[in-house]
């Protein structure tokens, strides 16, 4: 299963249901700024797309347990191109390999095949 592609498609579908991708991103960035100091590190190319590189460091009160975040936002579509989260020894990296525009994915692409015996809780 190509998780990068599925993540990109899910992100695109999620953001398409919001008023606009830029408004969704502004809300996300605003919530980050509540707990982190932020700075614009410049523009960088991520897999052929121009991204604004933002760096978020935990504010002084949360520095010991906080997460440092690097975020690259697509200059055209306001989608996350790359994200790196560091918390102590743990690191999570997410990067969009290819951004496919103007597609309508088949809904069976999102079928979840669970192992036998898994309890599904609908919330």
XYZ file of C-alpha atoms in Angstrom:
123
model
C 0.000 0.000 0.000
C 1.382 3.437 -0.943
C 0.861 5.394 2.289
C 2.382 8.603 0.919
C -0.178 8.697 -1.910
C -3.048 7.869 0.419
C -1.921 10.550 2.868
C -1.788 13.148 0.093
C -5.223 12.166 -1.190
C -6.733 12.178 2.309
C -5.188 15.574 3.036
C -6.538 16.974 -0.230
C -10.026 15.586 0.434
C -10.025 16.854 4.007
C -8.932 20.334 2.982
C -11.408 20.403 0.077
C -14.254 20.107 2.595
C -13.047 23.188 4.470
C -13.758 26.778 3.401
C -10.282 26.940 1.844
C -6.905 25.303 2.306
C -5.350 28.628 3.253
C -7.939 29.203 6.011
C -7.376 25.677 7.353
C -3.623 26.199 7.393
C -3.976 29.593 9.064
C -5.984 27.938 11.836
C -3.383 25.211 12.256
C -0.526 27.719 12.387
C -2.443 29.855 14.854
C -2.837 26.886 17.212
C 0.895 26.113 16.938
C 1.753 29.705 17.861
C -0.121 29.349 21.160
C 2.484 26.880 22.482
C 5.477 27.574 20.222
C 7.636 30.443 19.066
C 7.708 30.596 15.276
C 9.937 31.931 12.556
C 9.990 31.886 8.779
C 13.231 30.155 7.751
C 12.768 30.962 4.054
C 11.595 29.252 0.882
C 12.833 25.823 -0.155
C 12.052 23.363 -2.918
C 10.408 20.121 -1.779
C 10.015 17.537 -4.553
C 9.718 20.186 -7.251
C 7.368 22.511 -5.366
C 8.153 25.777 -3.590
C 7.508 25.617 0.132
C 7.623 28.194 2.905
C 9.798 26.697 5.663
C 8.473 27.501 9.138
C 10.219 26.516 12.374
C 8.312 26.135 15.652
C 10.147 25.787 18.959
C 8.376 25.232 22.293
C 7.893 28.340 24.397
C 10.056 28.536 27.508
C 7.473 26.965 29.845
C 7.265 23.782 27.748
C 10.823 23.554 26.474
C 11.719 20.391 28.473
C 8.828 18.274 27.200
C 7.888 20.163 24.040
C 8.103 19.189 20.415
C 10.160 21.137 17.875
C 8.449 21.317 14.485
C 9.684 22.167 11.012
C 6.898 22.685 8.510
C 7.068 23.338 4.759
C 3.865 24.809 3.323
C 3.196 24.730 -0.430
C 3.343 28.322 -1.704
C 0.527 27.738 -4.204
C -1.959 25.421 -2.473
C -1.212 25.887 1.257
C -0.854 22.136 1.772
C 1.808 20.571 3.981
C 4.690 19.447 1.759
C 6.919 18.266 4.589
C 6.795 18.109 8.365
C 9.487 17.087 10.853
C 8.633 16.690 14.537
C 11.352 16.181 17.151
C 10.591 15.329 20.771
C 13.590 14.157 22.727
C 14.931 11.022 21.022
C 11.785 10.538 18.914
C 11.518 11.938 15.399
C 8.624 11.806 12.925
C 9.047 12.875 9.304
C 6.296 13.272 6.763
C 6.917 14.336 3.166
C 4.676 14.532 0.123
C 6.435 12.763 -2.734
C 4.046 13.779 -5.500
C 1.128 16.190 -5.401
C -1.491 15.168 -7.954
C -3.971 17.909 -8.746
C -7.498 17.664 -10.119
C -8.196 13.978 -9.499
C -11.276 12.286 -8.105
C -10.008 9.182 -6.310
C -12.145 6.050 -6.353
C -13.780 5.532 -2.971
C -12.587 1.904 -2.801
C -9.083 3.349 -2.462
C -10.062 4.151 1.131
C -11.262 0.654 2.042
C -9.838 -0.519 5.341
C -9.107 -4.238 5.608
C -8.884 -5.090 9.280
C -7.581 -8.389 10.652
C -10.161 -10.854 11.899
C -11.208 -10.213 15.499
C -10.634 -6.439 15.502
C -13.466 -4.618 17.238
C -14.703 -1.553 15.360
C -15.967 1.246 17.559
C -18.015 3.827 15.683
C -17.773 7.243 17.324
